[in-house]
Amino acid sequence: MMDEIVKELTLLLMYLTSWKEDVGFAQARRTWKGYPFETINKLTDEELI
C-alpha cells in the first residue's frame, strides 16, 4: 500500500517539476530525477517512465 503511494507521489512530483525542451524538430518533457533510485527503478520496470 505505502509503496504504491510513494510511486504515485513520485510520478506527480516528476510531472509538476518537469519542463518542455526543444529537441530537434520535436519537444521533449524533461524532469529532475533526484528521487530515490529504488522508486525510479520500480517506475521504469513498470514502464511508467
XYZ file of C-alpha atoms in Angstrom:
49
model
C 0.000 0.000 0.000
C 2.643 2.525 1.056
C 4.828 1.522 -1.907
C 2.028 2.417 -4.331
C 1.524 5.792 -2.649
C 5.246 6.584 -2.903
C 5.254 5.657 -6.605
C 2.182 7.808 -7.317
C 3.589 10.788 -5.417
C 6.921 10.455 -7.197
C 5.171 10.460 -10.575
C 3.188 13.518 -9.508
C 6.288 15.387 -8.385
C 8.154 14.431 -11.542
C 5.316 15.858 -13.628
C 4.965 19.033 -11.559
C 8.696 19.783 -11.731
C 9.015 18.977 -15.446
C 9.552 21.332 -18.355
C 9.375 21.125 -22.146
C 12.565 21.375 -24.142
C 13.118 21.626 -27.891
C 14.909 18.577 -29.273
C 15.454 18.959 -32.988
C 12.062 19.022 -34.687
C 10.128 17.919 -31.622
C 9.710 18.730 -27.954
C 10.626 16.502 -25.041
C 9.424 16.679 -21.490
C 12.331 16.687 -19.038
C 12.340 16.360 -15.285
C 14.830 16.373 -12.489
C 15.359 12.772 -11.387
C 16.646 13.416 -7.887
C 14.273 10.929 -6.339
C 15.138 7.638 -4.635
C 16.626 5.314 -7.235
C 14.642 2.397 -5.835
C 11.397 4.185 -6.697
C 12.678 5.343 -10.098
C 13.721 1.765 -10.918
C 10.288 0.416 -9.986
C 8.569 3.021 -12.177
C 10.909 2.156 -15.037
C 10.272 -1.580 -14.609
C 6.524 -0.913 -14.815
C 7.172 1.235 -17.932
C 5.584 4.302 -16.334
C 8.612 6.434 -17.125
